[in-house]
Each structure stands twice: as structure tokens, then as C-alpha cells.
CSV table of N, CA and C in Angstrom, one decimal:
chain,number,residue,atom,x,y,z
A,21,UNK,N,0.8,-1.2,0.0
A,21,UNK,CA,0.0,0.0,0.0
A,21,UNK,C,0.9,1.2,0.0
A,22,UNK,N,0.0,2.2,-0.1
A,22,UNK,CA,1.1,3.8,0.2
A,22,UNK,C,0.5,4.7,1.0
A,23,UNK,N,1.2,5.1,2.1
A,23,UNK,CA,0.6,6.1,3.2
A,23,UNK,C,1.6,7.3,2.9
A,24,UNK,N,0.5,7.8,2.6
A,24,UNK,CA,1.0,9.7,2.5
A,24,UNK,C,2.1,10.0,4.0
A,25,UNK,N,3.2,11.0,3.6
A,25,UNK,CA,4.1,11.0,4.9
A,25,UNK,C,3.3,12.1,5.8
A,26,UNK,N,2.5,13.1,5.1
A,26,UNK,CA,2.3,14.0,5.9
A,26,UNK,C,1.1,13.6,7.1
A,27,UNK,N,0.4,12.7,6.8
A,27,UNK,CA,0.1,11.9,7.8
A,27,UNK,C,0.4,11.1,9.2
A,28,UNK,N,2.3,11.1,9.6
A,28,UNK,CA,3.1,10.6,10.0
A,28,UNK,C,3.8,11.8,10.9
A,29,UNK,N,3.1,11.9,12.0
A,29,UNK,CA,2.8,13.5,12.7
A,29,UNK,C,5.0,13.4,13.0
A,30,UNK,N,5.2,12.7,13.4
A,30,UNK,CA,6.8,12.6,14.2
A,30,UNK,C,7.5,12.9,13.0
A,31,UNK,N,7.4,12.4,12.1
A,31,UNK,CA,7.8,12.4,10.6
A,31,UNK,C,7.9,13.5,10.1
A,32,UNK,N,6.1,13.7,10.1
A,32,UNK,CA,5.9,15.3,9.2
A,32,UNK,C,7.1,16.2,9.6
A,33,UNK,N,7.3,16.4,11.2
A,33,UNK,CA,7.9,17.6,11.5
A,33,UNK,C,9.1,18.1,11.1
A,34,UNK,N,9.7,17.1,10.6
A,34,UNK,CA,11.2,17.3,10.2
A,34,UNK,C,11.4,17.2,8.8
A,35,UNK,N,10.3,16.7,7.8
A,35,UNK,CA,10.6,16.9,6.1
A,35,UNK,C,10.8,18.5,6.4
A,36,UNK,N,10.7,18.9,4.7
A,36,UNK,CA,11.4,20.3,4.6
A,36,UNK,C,10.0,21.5,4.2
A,37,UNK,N,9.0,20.6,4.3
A,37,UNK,CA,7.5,21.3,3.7
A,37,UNK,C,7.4,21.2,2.8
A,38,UNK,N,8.7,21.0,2.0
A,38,UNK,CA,7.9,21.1,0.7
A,38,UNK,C,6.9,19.7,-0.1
A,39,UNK,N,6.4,19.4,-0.7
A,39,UNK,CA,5.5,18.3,-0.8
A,39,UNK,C,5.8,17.0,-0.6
A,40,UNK,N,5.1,16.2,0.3
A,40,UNK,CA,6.2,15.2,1.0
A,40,UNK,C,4.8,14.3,0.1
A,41,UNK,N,5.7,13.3,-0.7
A,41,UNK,CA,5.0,12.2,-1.3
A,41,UNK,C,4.7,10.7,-0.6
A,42,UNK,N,4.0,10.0,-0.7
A,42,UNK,CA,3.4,8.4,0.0
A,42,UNK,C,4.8,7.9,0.2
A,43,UNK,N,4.7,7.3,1.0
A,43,UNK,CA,5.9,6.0,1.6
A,43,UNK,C,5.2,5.0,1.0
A,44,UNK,N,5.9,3.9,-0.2
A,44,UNK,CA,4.9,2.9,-0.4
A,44,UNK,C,5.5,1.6,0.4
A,45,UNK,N,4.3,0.6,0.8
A,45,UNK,CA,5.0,-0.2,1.7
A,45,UNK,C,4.8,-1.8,1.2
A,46,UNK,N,4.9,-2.3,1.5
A,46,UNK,CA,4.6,-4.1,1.6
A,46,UNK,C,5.0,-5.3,2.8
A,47,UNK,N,4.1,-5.5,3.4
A,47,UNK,CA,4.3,-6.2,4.5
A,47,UNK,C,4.1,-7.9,4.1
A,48,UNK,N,4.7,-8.7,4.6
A,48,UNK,CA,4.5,-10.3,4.4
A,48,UNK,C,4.4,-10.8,5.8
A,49,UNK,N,3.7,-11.9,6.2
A,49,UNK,CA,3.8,-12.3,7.6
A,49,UNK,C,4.0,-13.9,7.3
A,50,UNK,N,4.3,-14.9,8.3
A,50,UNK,CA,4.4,-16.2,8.3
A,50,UNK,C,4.7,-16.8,9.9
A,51,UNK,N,4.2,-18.3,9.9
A,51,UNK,CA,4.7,-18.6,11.3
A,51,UNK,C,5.8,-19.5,11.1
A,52,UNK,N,6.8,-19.7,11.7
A,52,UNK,CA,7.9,-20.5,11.6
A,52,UNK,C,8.3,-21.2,12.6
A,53,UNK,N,9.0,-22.5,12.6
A,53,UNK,CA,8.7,-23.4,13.6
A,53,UNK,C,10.2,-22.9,14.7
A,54,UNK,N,9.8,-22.9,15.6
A,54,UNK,CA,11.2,-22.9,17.0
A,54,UNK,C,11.8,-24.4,17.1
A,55,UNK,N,12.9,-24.2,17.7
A,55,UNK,CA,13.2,-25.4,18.4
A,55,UNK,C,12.6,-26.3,19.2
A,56,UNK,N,11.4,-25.7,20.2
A,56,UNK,CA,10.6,-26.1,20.9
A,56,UNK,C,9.5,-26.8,20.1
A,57,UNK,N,9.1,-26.3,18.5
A,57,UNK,CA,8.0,-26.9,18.4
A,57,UNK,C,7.2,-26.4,17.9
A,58,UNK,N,6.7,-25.0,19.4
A,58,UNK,CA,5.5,-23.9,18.4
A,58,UNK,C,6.3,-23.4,17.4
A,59,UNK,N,5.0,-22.5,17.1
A,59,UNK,CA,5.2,-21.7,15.6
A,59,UNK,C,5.5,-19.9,16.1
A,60,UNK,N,6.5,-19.6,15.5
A,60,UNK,CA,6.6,-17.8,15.9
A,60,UNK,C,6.1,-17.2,14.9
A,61,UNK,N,6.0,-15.9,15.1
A,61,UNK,CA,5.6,-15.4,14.1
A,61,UNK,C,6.4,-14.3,13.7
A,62,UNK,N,6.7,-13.9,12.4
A,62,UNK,CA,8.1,-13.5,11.8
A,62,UNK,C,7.2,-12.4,10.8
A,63,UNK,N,7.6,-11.1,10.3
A,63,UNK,CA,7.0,-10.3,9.9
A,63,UNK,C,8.1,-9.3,8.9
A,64,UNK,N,8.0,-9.4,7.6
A,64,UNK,CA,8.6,-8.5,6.8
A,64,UNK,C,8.0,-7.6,6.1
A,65,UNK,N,9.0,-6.5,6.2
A,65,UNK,CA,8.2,-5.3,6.0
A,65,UNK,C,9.1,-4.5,4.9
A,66,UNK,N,9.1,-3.9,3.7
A,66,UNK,CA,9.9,-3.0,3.1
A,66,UNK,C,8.9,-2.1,2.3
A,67,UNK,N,10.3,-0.9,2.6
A,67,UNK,CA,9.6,0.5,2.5
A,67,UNK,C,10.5,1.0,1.3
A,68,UNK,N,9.4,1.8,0.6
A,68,UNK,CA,10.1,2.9,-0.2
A,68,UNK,C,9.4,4.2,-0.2
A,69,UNK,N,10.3,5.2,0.0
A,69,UNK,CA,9.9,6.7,0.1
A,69,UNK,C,11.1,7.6,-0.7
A,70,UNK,N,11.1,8.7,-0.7
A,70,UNK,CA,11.8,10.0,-1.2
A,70,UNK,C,11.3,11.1,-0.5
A,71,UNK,N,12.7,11.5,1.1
A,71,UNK,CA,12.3,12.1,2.1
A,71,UNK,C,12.2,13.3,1.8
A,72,UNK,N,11.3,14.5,1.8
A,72,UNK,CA,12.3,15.7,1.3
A,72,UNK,C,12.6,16.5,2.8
A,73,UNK,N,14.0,16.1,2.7
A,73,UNK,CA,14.6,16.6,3.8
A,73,UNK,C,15.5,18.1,4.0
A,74,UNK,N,16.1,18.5,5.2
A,74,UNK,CA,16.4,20.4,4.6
A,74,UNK,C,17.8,19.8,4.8
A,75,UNK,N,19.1,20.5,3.8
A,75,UNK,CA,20.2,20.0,3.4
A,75,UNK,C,21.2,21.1,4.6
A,76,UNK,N,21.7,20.2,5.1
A,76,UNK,CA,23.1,20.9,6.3
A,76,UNK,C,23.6,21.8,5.9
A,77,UNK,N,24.0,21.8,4.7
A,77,UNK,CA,25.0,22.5,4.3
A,77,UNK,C,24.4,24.0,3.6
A,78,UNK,N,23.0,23.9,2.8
A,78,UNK,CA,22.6,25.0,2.1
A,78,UNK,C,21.6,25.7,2.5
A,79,UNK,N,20.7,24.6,3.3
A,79,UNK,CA,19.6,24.9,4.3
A,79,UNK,C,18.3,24.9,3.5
A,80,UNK,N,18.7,24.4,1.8
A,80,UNK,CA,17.7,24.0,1.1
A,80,UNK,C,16.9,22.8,1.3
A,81,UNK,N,15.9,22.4,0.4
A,81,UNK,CA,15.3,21.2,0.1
A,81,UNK,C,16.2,19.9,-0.2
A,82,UNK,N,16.2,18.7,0.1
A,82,UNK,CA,17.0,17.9,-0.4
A,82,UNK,C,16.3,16.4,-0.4
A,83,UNK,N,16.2,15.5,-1.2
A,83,UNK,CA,15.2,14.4,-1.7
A,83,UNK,C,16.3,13.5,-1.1
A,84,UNK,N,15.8,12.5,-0.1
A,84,UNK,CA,16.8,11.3,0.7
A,84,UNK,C,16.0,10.4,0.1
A,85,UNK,N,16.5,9.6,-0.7
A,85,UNK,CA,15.7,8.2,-0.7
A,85,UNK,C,15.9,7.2,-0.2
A,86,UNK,N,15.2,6.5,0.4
A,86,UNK,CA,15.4,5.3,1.7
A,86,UNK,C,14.7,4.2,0.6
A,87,UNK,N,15.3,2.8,1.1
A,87,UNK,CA,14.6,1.7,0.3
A,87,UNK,C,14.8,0.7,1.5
A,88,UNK,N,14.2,0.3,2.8
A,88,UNK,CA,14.8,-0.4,3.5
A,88,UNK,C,14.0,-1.8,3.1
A,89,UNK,N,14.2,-2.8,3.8
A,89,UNK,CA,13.7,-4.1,4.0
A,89,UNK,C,14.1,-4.0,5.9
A,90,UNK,N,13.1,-4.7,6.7
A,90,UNK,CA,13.5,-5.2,8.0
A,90,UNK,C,12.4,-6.4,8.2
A,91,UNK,N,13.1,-7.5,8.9
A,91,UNK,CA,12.7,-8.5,9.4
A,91,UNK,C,12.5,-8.3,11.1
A,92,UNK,N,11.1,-9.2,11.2
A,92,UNK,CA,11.2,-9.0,12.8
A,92,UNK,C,10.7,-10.5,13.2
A,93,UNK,N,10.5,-10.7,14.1
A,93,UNK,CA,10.9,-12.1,14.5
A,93,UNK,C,9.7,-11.1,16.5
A,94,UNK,N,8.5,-12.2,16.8
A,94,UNK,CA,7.7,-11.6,17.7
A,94,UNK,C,7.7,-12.7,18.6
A,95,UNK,N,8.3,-12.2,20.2
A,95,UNK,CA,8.1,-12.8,21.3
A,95,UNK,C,6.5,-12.5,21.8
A,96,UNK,N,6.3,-13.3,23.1
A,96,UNK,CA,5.3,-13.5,23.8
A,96,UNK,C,5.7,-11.7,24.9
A,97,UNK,N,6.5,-11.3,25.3
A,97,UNK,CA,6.8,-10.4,26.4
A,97,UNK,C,8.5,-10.0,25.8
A,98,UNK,N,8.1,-8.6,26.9
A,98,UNK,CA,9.4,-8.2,26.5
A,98,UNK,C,11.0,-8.2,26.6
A,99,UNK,N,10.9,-9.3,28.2
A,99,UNK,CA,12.0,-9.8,28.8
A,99,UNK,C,12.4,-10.7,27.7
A,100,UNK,N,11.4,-11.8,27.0
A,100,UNK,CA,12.1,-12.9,26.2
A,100,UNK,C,12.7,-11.8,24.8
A,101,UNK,N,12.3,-10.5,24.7
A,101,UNK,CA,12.2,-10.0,23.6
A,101,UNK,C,13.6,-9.3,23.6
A,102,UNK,N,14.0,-8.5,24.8
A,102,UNK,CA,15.4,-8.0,25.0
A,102,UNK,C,16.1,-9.1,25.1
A,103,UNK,N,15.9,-10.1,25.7
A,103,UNK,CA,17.0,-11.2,25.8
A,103,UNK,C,17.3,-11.9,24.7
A,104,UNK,N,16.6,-11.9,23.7
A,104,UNK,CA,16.6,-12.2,22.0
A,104,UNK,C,17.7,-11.6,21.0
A,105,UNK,N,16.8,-10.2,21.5
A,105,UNK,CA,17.2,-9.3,20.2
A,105,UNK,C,18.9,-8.8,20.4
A,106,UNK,N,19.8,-9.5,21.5
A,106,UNK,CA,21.4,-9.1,21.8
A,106,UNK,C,21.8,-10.3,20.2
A,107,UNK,N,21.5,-11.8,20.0
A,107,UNK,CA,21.6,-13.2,19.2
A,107,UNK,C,21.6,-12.4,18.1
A,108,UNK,N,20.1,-11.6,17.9
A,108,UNK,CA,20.1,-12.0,16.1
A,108,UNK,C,20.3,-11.4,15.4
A,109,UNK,N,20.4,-11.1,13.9
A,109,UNK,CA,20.2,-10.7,13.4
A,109,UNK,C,18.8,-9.6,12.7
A,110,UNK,N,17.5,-10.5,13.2
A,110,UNK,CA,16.6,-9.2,12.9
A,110,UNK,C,16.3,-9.1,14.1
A,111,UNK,N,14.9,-8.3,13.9
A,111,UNK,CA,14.5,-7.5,15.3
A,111,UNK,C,13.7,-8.5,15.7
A,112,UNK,N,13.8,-8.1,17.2
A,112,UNK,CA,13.1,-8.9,18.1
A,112,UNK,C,12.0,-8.4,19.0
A,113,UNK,N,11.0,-8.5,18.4
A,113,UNK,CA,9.9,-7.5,18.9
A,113,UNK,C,8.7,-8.0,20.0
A,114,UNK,N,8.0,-7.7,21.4
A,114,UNK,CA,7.6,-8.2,22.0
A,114,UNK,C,5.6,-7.6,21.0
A,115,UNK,N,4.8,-9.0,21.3
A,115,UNK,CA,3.4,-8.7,20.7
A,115,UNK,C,2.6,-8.5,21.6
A,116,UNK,N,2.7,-7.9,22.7
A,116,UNK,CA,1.5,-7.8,23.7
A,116,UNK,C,0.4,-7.2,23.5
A,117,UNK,N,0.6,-6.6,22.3
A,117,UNK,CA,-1.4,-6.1,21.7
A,117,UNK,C,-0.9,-6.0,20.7
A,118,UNK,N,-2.5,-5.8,19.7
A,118,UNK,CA,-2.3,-6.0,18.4
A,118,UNK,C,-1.2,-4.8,17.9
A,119,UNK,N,-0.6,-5.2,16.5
A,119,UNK,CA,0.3,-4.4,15.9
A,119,UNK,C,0.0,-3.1,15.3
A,120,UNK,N,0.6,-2.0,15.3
A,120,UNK,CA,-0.1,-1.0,14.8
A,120,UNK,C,0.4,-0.9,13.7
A,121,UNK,N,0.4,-1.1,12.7
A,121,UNK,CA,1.8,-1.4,11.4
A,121,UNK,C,1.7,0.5,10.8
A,122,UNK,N,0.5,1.3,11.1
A,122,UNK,CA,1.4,2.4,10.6
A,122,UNK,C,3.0,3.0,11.2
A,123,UNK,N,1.9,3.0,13.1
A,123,UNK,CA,3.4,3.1,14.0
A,123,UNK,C,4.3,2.7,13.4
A,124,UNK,N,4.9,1.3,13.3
A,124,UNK,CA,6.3,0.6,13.2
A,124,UNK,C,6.4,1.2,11.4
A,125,UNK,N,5.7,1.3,10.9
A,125,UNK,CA,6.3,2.1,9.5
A,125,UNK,C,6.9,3.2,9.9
A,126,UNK,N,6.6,4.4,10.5
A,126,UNK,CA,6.9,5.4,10.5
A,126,UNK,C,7.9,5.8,11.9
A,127,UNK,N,8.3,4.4,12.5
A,127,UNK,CA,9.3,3.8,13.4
A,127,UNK,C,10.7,3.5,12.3
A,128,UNK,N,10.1,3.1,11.8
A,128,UNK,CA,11.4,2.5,10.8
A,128,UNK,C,11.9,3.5,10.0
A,129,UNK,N,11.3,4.4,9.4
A,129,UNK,CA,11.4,5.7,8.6
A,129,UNK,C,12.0,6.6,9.2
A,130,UNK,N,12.0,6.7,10.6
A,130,UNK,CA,12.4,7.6,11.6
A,130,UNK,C,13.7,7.4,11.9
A,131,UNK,N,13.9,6.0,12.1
A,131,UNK,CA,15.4,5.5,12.5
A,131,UNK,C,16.4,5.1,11.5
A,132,UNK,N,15.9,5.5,10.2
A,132,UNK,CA,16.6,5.6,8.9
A,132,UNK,C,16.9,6.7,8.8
A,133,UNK,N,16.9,8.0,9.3
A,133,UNK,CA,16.8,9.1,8.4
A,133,UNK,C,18.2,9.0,8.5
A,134,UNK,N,19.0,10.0,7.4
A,134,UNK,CA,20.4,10.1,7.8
A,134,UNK,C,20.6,11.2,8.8
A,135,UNK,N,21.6,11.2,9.9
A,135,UNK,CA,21.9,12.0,11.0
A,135,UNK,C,22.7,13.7,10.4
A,136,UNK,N,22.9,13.5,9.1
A,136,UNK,CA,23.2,14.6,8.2
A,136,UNK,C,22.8,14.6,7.0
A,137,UNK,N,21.6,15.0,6.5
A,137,UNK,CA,21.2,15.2,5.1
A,137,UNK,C,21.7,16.2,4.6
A,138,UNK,N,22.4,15.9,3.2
A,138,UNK,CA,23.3,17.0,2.3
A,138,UNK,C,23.0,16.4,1.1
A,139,UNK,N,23.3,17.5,0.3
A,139,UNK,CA,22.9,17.2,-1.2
A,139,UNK,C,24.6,16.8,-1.4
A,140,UNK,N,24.5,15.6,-2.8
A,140,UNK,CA,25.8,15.5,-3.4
A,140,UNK,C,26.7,16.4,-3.6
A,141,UNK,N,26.1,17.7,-4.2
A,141,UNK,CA,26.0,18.8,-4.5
A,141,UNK,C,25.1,20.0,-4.5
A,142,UNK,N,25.6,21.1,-3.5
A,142,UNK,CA,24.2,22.1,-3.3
A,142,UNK,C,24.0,22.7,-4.4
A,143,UNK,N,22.8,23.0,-4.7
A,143,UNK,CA,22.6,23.8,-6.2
A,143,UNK,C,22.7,25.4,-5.6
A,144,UNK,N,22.8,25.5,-4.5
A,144,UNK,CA,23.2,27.2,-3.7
A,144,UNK,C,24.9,27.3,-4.1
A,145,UNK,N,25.3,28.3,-4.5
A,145,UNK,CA,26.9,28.2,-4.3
A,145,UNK,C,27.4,28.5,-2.6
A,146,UNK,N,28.4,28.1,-2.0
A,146,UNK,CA,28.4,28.2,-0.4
A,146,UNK,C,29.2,29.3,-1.0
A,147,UNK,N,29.5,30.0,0.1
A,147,UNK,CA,30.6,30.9,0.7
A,147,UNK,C,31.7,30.4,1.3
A,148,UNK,N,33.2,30.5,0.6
A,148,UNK,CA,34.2,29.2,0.7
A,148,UNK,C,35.4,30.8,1.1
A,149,UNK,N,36.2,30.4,1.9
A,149,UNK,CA,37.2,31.4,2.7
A,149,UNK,C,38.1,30.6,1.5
A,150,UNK,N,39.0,32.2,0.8
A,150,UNK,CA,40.2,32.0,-0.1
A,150,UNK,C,40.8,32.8,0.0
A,151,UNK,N,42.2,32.7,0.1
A,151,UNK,CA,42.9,33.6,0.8
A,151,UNK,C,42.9,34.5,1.6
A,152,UNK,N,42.0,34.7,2.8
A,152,UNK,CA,42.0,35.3,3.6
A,152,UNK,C,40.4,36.3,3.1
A,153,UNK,N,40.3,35.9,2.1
A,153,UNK,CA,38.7,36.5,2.1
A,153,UNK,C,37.3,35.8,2.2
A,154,UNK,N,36.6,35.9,1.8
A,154,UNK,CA,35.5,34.9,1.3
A,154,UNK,C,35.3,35.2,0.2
A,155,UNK,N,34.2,34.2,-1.0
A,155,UNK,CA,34.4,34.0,-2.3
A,155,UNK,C,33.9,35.3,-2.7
A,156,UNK,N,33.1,36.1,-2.0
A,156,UNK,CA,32.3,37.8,-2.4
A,156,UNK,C,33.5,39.0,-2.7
A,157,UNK,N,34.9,38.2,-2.2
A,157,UNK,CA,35.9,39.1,-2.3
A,157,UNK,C,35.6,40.1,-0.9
A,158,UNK,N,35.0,39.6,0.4
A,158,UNK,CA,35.3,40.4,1.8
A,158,UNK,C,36.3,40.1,2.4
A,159,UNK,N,37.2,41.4,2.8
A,159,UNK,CA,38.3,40.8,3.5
A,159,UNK,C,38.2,40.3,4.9
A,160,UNK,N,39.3,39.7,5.5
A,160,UNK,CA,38.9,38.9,6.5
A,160,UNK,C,38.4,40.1,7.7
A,161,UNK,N,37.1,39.5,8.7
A,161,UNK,CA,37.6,40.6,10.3
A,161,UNK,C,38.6,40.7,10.7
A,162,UNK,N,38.8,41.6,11.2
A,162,UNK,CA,39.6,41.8,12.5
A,162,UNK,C,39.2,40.8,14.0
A,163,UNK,N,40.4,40.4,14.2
A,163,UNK,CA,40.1,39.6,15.8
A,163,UNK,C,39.0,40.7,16.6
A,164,UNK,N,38.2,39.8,17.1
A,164,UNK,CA,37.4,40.5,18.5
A,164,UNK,C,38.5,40.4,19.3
A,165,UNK,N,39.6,40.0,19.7
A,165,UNK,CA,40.6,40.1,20.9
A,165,UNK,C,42.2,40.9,20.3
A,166,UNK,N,41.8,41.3,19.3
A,166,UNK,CA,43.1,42.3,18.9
A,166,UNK,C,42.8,43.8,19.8
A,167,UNK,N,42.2,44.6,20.3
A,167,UNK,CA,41.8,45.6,20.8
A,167,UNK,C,42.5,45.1,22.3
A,168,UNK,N,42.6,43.9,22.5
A,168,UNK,CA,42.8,43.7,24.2
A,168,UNK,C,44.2,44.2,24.5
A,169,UNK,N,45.0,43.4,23.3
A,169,UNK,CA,46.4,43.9,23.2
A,169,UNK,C,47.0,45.1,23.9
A,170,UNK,N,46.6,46.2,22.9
A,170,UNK,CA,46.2,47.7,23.5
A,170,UNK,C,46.1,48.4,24.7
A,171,UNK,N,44.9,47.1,25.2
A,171,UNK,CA,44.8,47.7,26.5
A,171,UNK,C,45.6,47.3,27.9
A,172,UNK,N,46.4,46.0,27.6
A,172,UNK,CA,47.0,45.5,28.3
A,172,UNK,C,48.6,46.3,28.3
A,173,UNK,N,49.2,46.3,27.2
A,173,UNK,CA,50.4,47.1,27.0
A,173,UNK,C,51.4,46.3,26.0
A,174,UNK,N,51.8,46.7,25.5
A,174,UNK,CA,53.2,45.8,24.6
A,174,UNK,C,54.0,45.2,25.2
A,175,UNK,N,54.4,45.1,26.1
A,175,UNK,CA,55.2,44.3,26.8
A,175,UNK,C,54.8,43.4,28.1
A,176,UNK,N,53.3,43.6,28.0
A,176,UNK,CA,52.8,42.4,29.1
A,176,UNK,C,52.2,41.4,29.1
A,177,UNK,N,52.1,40.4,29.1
A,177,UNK,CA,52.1,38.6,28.8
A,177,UNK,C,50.7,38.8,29.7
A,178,UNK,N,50.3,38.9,30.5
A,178,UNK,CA,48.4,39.4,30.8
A,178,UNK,C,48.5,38.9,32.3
A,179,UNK,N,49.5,38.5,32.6
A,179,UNK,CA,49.8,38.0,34.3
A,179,UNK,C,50.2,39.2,34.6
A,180,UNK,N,48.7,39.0,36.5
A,180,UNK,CA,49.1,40.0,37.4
A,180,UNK,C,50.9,39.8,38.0
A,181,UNK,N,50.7,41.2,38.7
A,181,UNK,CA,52.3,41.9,39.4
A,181,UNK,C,52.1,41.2,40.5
């Protein structure tokens, strides 16, 4: 299916505003047998979206596209569930009420984002320091602590007498 992001209140708040398109999703479920016997129940889920996120560096718009797959693997409680999930490889999730599959979509989408979204390339030009100017051709400031100099004296290192 596809759920619109802007629907995705934790989500919403951090795209960039500008038109945030559907997350499309596909879930598979099955029970698989344990060592014991019963049957668990094991749950895959992959997403595809195009985040528009705001870029570090230009403070523009910038499209992240995420394509995850995640496997989960569902205990009875959440003791057997943390004591699981140190072993395996997927996640180990406790089922004590029914699942809310938008939540964990927009769980998964959250803990994907990158921790610095940047364009490959900004389409802003930055402002890059070159020789002592910036690229506008401004010359450098003056120290905020060159004036102290002055007041202290030319021959004093700033230690009391």
C-alpha cells in the first residue's frame, strides 16, 4: 500500500515542507517453527519513500531516498524480547497487543533518516574562505581580541604583578 508522509505526525515535522509524497509499503507475515516446536511469528516489511529533507549545508530542500527491508521475529513479552534481540540478526519485537503497522512504518522511517542530510552537490553556491577573504571578495575581520592587546600594553604577557 502507500501512506501519505504527511500523515506521519513525528515524521511530518522534520521533512522540509515542501510536498512530502506516499511512503509505499509491503508487508509479508508467516509462522515458523522454533526449536521447541511452536510456531513464531516473523514479519517482513519493506519501504520505499523520497524524504524531502532540509540539506546541512545550504539549508535547502534535499530528496533522501530510503529503500529499507526489515525482518522481525515476535516474542510472547518483552523480557524474552530484549533477551533475544542481543543473538540475532533481525529484530526482536515483544506482541502484547495488536500491531499497529502504521506506528512501526513510521518507526522504521524515523530511525533511517540520515543524521546529516546533504545534497551530493548544493545547487546554492556556499561561501568558501580563499585567501584570507571569502568567495564575495570580503576581507577577513579583525580579531574580536586584537583591541585587548592595546589595553593591556606591549610588553605584558596578561599575568598579574
Amino acid at each position: 500500500g502507500d501512506r501519505p508522509l504527511d500523515r506521519m505526525q513525528r515524521l511530518r515535522d522534520l521533512l522540509a515542507g515542501v510536498d512530502a509524497p506516499a511512503v509505499h509499503w509491503q508487508v509479508s507475515a508467516d509462522l515458523r517453527p522454533t526449536p521447541g516446536g511452536d510456531r513464531q511469528p516473523w514479519l517482513r516489511l519493506d519501504l520505499r519513500a523520497r524524504l524531502p529533507l532540509v540539506c546541512q549545508r545550504c539549508l535547502e530542500p534535499v530528496s533522501v531516498p530510503l529503500d529499507l527491508r526489515r525482518t522481525f521475529r515476535f516474542t510472547s513479552d518483552e523480557a524474552a524480547a530484549a533477551a533475544e534481540d542481543v543473538d540475532c540478526e533481525e529484530d526482536v519485537l515483544a506482541l502484547t497487543a495488536p500491531l499497529d503497522l502504521a506506528e512501526l512504518i513510521e518507526d522504521e522511517l524515523l530511525l533511517s533518516l540520515p543524521l546529516v542530510p546533504v545534497h551530493g552537490e548544493c545547487p546554492v553556491p556556499l561561501p568558501v574562505a580563499l585567501g584570507g577573504g571569502d568567495a564575495s571578495g570580503a576581507q577577513p575581520r579583525e580579531s574580536p581580541f586584537a583591541g585587548l592587546r592595546a589595553l593591556v600594553g606591549p610588553g605584558s604577557r596578561g599575568g598579574a604583578a
